[in-house]
Short mmCIF file of C-alpha atoms and ligand atoms in Angstrom, two decimals:
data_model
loop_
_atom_site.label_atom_id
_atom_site.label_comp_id
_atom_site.label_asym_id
_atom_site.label_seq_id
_atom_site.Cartn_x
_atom_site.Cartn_y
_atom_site.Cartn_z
CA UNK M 195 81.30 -19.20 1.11
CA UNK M 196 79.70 -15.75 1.15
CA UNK M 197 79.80 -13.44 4.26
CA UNK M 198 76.57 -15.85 5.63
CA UNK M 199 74.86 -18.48 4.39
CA UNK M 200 71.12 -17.56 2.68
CA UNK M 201 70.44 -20.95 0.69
CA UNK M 202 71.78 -23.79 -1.12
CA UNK M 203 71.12 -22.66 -3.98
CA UNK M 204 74.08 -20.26 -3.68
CA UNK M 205 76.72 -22.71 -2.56
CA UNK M 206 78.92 -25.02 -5.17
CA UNK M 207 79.52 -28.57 -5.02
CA UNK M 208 82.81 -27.93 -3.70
CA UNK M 209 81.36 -25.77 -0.98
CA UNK M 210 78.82 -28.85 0.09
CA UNK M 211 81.69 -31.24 0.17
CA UNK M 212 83.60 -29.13 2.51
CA UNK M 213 81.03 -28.59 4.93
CA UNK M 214 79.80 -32.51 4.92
CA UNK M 215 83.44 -33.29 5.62
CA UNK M 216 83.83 -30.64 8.41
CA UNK M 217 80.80 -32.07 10.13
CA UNK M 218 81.87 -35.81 10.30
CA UNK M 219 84.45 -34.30 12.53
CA UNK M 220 81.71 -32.82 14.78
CA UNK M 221 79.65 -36.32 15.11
CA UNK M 222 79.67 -37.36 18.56
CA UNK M 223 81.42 -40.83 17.83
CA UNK M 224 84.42 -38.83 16.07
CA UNK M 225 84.93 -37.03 19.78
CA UNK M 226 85.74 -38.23 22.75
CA UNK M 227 84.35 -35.69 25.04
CA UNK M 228 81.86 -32.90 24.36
CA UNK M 229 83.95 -30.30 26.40
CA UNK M 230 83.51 -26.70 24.76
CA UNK M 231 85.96 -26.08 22.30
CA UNK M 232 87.45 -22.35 22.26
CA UNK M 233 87.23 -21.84 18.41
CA UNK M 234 84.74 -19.36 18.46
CA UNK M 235 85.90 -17.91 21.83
CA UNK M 236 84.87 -13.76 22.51
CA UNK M 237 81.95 -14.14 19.22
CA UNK M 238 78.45 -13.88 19.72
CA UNK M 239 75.48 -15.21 17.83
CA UNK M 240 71.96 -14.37 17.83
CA UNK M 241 69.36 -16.10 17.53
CA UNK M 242 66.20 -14.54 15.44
CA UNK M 243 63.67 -16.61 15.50
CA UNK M 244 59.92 -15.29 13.86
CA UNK M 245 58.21 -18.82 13.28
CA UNK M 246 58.25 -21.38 15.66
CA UNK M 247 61.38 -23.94 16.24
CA UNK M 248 62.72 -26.73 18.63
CA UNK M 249 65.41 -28.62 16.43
CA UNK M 250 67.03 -25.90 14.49
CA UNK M 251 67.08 -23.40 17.41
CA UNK M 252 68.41 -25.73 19.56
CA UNK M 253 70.78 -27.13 17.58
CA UNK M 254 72.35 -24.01 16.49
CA UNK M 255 72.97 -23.02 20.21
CA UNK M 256 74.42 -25.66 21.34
CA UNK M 257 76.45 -25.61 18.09
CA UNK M 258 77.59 -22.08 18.92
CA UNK M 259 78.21 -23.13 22.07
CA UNK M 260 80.27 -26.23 21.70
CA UNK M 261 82.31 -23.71 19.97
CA UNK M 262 83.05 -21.88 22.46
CA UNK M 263 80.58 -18.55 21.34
CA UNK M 264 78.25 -17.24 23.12
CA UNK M 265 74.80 -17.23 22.40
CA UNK M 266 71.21 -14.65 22.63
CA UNK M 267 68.27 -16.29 21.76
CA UNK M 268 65.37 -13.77 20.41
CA UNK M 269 62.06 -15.44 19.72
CA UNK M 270 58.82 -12.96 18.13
CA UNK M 271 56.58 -13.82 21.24
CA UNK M 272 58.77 -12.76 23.90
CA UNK M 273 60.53 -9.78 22.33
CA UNK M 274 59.59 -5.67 21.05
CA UNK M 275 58.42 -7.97 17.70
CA UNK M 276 55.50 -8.33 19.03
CA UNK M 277 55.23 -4.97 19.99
CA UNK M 278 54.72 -3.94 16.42
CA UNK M 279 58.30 -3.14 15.96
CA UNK M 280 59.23 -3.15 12.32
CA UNK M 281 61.42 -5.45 11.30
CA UNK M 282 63.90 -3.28 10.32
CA UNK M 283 64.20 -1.09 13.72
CA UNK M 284 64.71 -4.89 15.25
CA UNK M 285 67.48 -5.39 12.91
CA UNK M 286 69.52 -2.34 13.35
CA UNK M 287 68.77 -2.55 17.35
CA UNK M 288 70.59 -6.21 17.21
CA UNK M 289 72.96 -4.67 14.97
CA UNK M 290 73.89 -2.00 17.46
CA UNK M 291 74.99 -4.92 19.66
CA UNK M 292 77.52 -6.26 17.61
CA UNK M 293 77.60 -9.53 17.01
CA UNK M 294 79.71 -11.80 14.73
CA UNK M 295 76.42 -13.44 13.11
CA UNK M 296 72.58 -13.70 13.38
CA UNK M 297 71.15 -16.80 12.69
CA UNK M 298 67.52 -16.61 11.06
CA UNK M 299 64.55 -17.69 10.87
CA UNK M 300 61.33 -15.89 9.41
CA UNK M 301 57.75 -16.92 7.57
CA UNK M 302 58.84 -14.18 4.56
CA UNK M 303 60.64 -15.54 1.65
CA UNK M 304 63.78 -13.56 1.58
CA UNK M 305 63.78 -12.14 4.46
CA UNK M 306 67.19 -13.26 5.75
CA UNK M 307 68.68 -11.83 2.23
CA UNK M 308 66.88 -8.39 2.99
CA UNK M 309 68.77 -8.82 6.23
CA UNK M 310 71.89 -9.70 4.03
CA UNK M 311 71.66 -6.41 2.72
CA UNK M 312 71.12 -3.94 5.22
CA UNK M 313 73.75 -5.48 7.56
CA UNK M 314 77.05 -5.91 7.58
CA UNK M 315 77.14 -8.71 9.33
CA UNK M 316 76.73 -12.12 8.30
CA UNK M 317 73.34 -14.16 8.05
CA UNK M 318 72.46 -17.22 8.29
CA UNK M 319 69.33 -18.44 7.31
CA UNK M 320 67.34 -21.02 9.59
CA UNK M 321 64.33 -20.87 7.34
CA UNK M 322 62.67 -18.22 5.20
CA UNK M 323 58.83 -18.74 4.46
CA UNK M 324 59.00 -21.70 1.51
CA UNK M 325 61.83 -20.80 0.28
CA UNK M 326 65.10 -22.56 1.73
CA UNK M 327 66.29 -23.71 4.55
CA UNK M 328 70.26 -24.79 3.86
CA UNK M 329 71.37 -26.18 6.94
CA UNK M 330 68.20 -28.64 6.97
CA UNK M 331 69.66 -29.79 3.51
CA UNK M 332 73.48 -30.22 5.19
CA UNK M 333 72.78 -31.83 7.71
CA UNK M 334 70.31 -34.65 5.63
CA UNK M 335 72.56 -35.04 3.06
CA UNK M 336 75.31 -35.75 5.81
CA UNK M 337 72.94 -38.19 7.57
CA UNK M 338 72.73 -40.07 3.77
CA UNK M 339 76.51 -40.17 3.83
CA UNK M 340 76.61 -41.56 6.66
CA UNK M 341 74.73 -44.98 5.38
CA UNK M 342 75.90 -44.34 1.60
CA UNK M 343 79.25 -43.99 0.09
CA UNK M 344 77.98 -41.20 -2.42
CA UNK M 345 74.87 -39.27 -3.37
CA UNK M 346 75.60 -39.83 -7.33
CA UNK M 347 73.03 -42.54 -8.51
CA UNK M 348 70.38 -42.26 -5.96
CA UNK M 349 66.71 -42.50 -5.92
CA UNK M 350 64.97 -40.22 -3.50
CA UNK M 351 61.83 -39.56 -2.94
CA UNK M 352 60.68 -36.57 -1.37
CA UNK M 353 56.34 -37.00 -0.07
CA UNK M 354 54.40 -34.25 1.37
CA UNK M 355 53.34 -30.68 1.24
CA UNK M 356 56.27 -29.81 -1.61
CA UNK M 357 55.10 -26.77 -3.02
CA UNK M 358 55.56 -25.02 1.07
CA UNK M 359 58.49 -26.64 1.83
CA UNK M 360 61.71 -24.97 2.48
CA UNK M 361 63.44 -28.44 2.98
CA UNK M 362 62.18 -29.45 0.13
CA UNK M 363 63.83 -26.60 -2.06
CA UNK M 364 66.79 -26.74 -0.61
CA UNK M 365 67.25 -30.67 -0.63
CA UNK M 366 66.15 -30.26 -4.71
CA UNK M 367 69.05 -27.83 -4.47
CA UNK M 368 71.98 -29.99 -2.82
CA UNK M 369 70.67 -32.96 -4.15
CA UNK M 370 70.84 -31.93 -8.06
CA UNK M 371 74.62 -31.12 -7.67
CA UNK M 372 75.14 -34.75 -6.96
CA UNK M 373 73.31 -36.27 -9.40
CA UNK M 374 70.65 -37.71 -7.53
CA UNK M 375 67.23 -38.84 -9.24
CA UNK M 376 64.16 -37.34 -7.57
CA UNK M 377 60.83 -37.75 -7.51
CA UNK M 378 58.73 -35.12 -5.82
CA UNK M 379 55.22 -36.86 -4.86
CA UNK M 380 52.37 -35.36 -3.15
CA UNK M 381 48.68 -34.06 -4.29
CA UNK M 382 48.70 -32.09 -7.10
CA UNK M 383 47.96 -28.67 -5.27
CA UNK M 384 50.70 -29.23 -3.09
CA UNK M 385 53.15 -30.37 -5.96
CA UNK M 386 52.47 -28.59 -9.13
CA UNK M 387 54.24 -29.52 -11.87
CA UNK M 388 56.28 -26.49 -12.21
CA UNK M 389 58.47 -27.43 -9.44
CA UNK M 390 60.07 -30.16 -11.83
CA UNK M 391 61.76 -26.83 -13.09
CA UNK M 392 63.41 -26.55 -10.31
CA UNK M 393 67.12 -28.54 -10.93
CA UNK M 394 67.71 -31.02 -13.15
CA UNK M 395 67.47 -34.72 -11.73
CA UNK M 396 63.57 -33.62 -11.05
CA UNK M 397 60.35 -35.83 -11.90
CA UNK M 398 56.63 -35.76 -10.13
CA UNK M 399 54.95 -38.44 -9.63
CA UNK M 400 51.46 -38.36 -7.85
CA UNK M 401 51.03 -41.78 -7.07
CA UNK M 402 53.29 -42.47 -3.56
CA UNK M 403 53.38 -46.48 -4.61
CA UNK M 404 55.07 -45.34 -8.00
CA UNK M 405 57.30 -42.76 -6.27
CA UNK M 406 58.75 -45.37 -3.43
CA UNK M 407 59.72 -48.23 -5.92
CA UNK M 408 63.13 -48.69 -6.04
CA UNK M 409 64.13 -45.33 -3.64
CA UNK M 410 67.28 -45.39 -1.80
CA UNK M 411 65.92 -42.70 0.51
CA UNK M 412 61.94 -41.85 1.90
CA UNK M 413 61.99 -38.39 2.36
CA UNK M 414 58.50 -37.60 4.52
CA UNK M 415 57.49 -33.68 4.84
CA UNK M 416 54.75 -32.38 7.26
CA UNK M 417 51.96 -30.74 5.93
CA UNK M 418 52.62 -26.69 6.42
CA UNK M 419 49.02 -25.57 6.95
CA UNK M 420 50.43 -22.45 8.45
CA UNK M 421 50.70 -21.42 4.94
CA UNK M 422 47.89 -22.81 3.41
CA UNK M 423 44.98 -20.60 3.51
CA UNK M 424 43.20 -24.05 3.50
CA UNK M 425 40.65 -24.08 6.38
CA UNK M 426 38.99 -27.63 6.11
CA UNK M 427 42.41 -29.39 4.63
CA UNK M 428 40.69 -33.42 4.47
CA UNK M 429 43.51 -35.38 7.01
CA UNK M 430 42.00 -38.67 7.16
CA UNK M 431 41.76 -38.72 3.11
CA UNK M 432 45.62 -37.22 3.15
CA UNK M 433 47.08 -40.03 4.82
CA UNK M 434 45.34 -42.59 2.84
CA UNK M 435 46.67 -41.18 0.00
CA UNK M 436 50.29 -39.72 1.14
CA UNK M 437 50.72 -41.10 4.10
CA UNK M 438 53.73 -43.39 4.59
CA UNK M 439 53.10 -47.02 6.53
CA UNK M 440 55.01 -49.53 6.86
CA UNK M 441 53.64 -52.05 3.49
CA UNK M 442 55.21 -49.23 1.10
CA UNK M 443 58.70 -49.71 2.39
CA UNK M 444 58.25 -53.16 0.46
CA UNK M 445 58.25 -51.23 -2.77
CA UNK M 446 61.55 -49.74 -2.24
CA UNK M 447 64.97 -50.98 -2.07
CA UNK M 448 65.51 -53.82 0.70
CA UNK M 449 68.17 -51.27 2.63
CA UNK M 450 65.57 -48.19 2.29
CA UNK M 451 65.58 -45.62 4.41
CA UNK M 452 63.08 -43.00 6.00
CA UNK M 453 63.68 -39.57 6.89
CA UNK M 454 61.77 -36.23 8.27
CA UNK M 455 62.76 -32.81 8.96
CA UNK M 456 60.55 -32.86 12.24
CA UNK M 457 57.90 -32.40 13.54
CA UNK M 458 56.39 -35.19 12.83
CA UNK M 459 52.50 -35.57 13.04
CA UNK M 460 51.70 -39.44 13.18
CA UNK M 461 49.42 -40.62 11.46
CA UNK M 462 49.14 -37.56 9.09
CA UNK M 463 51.90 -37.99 6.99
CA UNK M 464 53.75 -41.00 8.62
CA UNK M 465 52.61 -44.17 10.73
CA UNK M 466 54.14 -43.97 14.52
CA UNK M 467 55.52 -47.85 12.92
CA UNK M 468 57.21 -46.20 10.15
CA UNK M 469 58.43 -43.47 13.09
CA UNK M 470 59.59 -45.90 15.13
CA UNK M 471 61.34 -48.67 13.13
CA UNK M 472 64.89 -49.51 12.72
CA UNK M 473 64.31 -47.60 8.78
CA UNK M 474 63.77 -44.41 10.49
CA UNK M 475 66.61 -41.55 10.52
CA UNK M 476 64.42 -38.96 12.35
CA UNK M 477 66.58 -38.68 15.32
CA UNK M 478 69.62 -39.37 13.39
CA UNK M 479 69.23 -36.13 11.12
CA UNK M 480 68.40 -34.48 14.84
CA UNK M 481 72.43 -35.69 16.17
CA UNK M 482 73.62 -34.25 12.37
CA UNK M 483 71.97 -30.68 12.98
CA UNK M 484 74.28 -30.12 15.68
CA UNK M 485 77.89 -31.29 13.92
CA UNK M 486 76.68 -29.83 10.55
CA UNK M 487 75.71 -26.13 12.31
CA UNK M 488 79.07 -26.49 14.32
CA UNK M 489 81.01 -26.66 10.48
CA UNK M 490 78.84 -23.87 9.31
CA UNK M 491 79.42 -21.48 12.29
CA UNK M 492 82.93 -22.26 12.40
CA UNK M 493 83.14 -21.61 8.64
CA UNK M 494 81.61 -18.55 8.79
CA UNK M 495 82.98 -17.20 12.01
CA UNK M 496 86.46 -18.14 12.16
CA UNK M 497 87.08 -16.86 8.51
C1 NCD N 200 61.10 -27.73 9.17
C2 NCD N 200 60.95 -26.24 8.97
O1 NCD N 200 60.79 -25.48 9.92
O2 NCD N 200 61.01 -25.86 7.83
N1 NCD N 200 61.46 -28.10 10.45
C3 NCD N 200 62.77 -28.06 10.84
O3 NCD N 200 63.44 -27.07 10.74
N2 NCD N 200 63.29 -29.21 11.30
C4 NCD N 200 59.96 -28.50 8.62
C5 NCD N 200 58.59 -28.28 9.18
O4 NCD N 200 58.33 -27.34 9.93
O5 NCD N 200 57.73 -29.08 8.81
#
């Protein structure tokens, strides 16, 4: 792995592998106790969060923590950010206090790689506008493994708001490596064709019925109206369409499964039945995001 991690898109196969097998140790049935581990003992991480979070932030502190680092949360609202200080005079101030990594997150595309290259310290990115969002990726692709011996062979399909979707990119991105057949589904402004282009493995479907036969996986994404420039976006027709109840899991394969990145709006883009079932992973991919930061942190910090 590079000096951080800025996207998916960078890392091999290899480099997946090693991180999915890193985290099993981190799951909470693999440990017997959650007492702090001094791996990461004397490093610091910060925490640079522009856009608004509760699982990833959270996640990677206790991650840090569990590994024995300290952690310095920074969110826009309560810092000099919203001050008007440029982004760069933030950057070199947390720079000045030295620490081992800077997790980010920011509503810019790129951003953490214009980070990347102004510091010499390394980045990880929590989220960059639509662009990626790798540890998202890592830690759903560890929460298929953990209900499917391999990726290779699979039939995903990934429902929502595509074309704004960092998850989405970066799941396209891990998933291709593996094989994995998947169908991108959602209204045509918010899929466009183009993203087929993407990795290979891609296909778009715009009918959700046609997209859910036969999946392994239901992979449900909120719809990111903070970058839509859409004032009067039509709900009630956007569930009837895209939104997932509990008749389409019929359509799929009997041992289907559902996952979301979080948050989840019911009755948007999923039913609370659907949310609540025995099919839904939400919370499972919520326990992952802690074992999967833990193997990227110590990756990156104890190298
Ligand atoms: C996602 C994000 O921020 O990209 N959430 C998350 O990190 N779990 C998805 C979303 O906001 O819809």
């Amino acid at each position: 792995m590079p000096a951080g991690l800025l996207g998916i898109e960078d890392l091999s196969r290899e480099e997946i592998e090693a991180i999915l097998t890193r985290a099993k140790d981190f799951q909470p049935e693999q440990r017997h106790t959650f007492k702090k581990m001094d791996t990461l003992k004397g490093k610091m991480v910060v925490l640079l969060f522009f856009e608004a979070s509760t699982r990833t932030r959270t996640s990677f502190e206790i991650a840090a923590k569990r590994l024995g680092a300290d952690s310095v949360s920074i969110t826009a609202a309560g810092s000099s950010i919203s001050k008007g200080e440029s982004l760069v005079d933030t950057l070199n101030t947390l720079a000045a206090m030295r620490p081992n990594a800077i997790v980010m997150r920011h509503a810019s595309s790129g951003a953490p790689h214009f980070l990347a290259r102004h510091l010499d310290i390394p980045i990880i990115n929590a989220g960059d506008g639509a662009h990626e969002h790798p540890t998202q990726a890592l830690l759903d692709a560890r929460t298929i493994l953990d209900r499917k011996e391999t990726l290779e062979g699979l039939r995903v399909a990934i429902i929502g708001d595509i074309d704004h979707s960092r998850v989405a990119r970066s799941n396209i991105h891990l998933l291709s490596r593996f094989g994995v057949d998947i169908v991108l589904c959602g209204p045509p402004p918010l899929a466009p064709p183009e993203l087929a282009k993407i990795a290979p493995g891609v296909t778009i479907e715009y009918d959700m019925r046609k997209a859910i036969r036969d999946a392994d996986v239901i992979m449900m994404l909120r719809v990111q109206l903070e970058r839509q420039h859409e004032t009067n976006f039509p709900r009630a027709e956007y569930f009837s369409f895209y939104g997932l109840e509990l008749n389409h899991l019929e359509l799929a394969k009997p041992e289907v499964f559902v996952m979301h990145p979080g948050p989840i709006n019911r009755g948007r883009e999923i039913s609370s039945e659907v949310a609540d079932s025995q099919r839904s992973m939400i919370l499972n991919q919520v326990e992952n995001g802690v074992a999967v930061r833990m193997a990227v942190l110590e990756r990156i910090l104890s190298a």
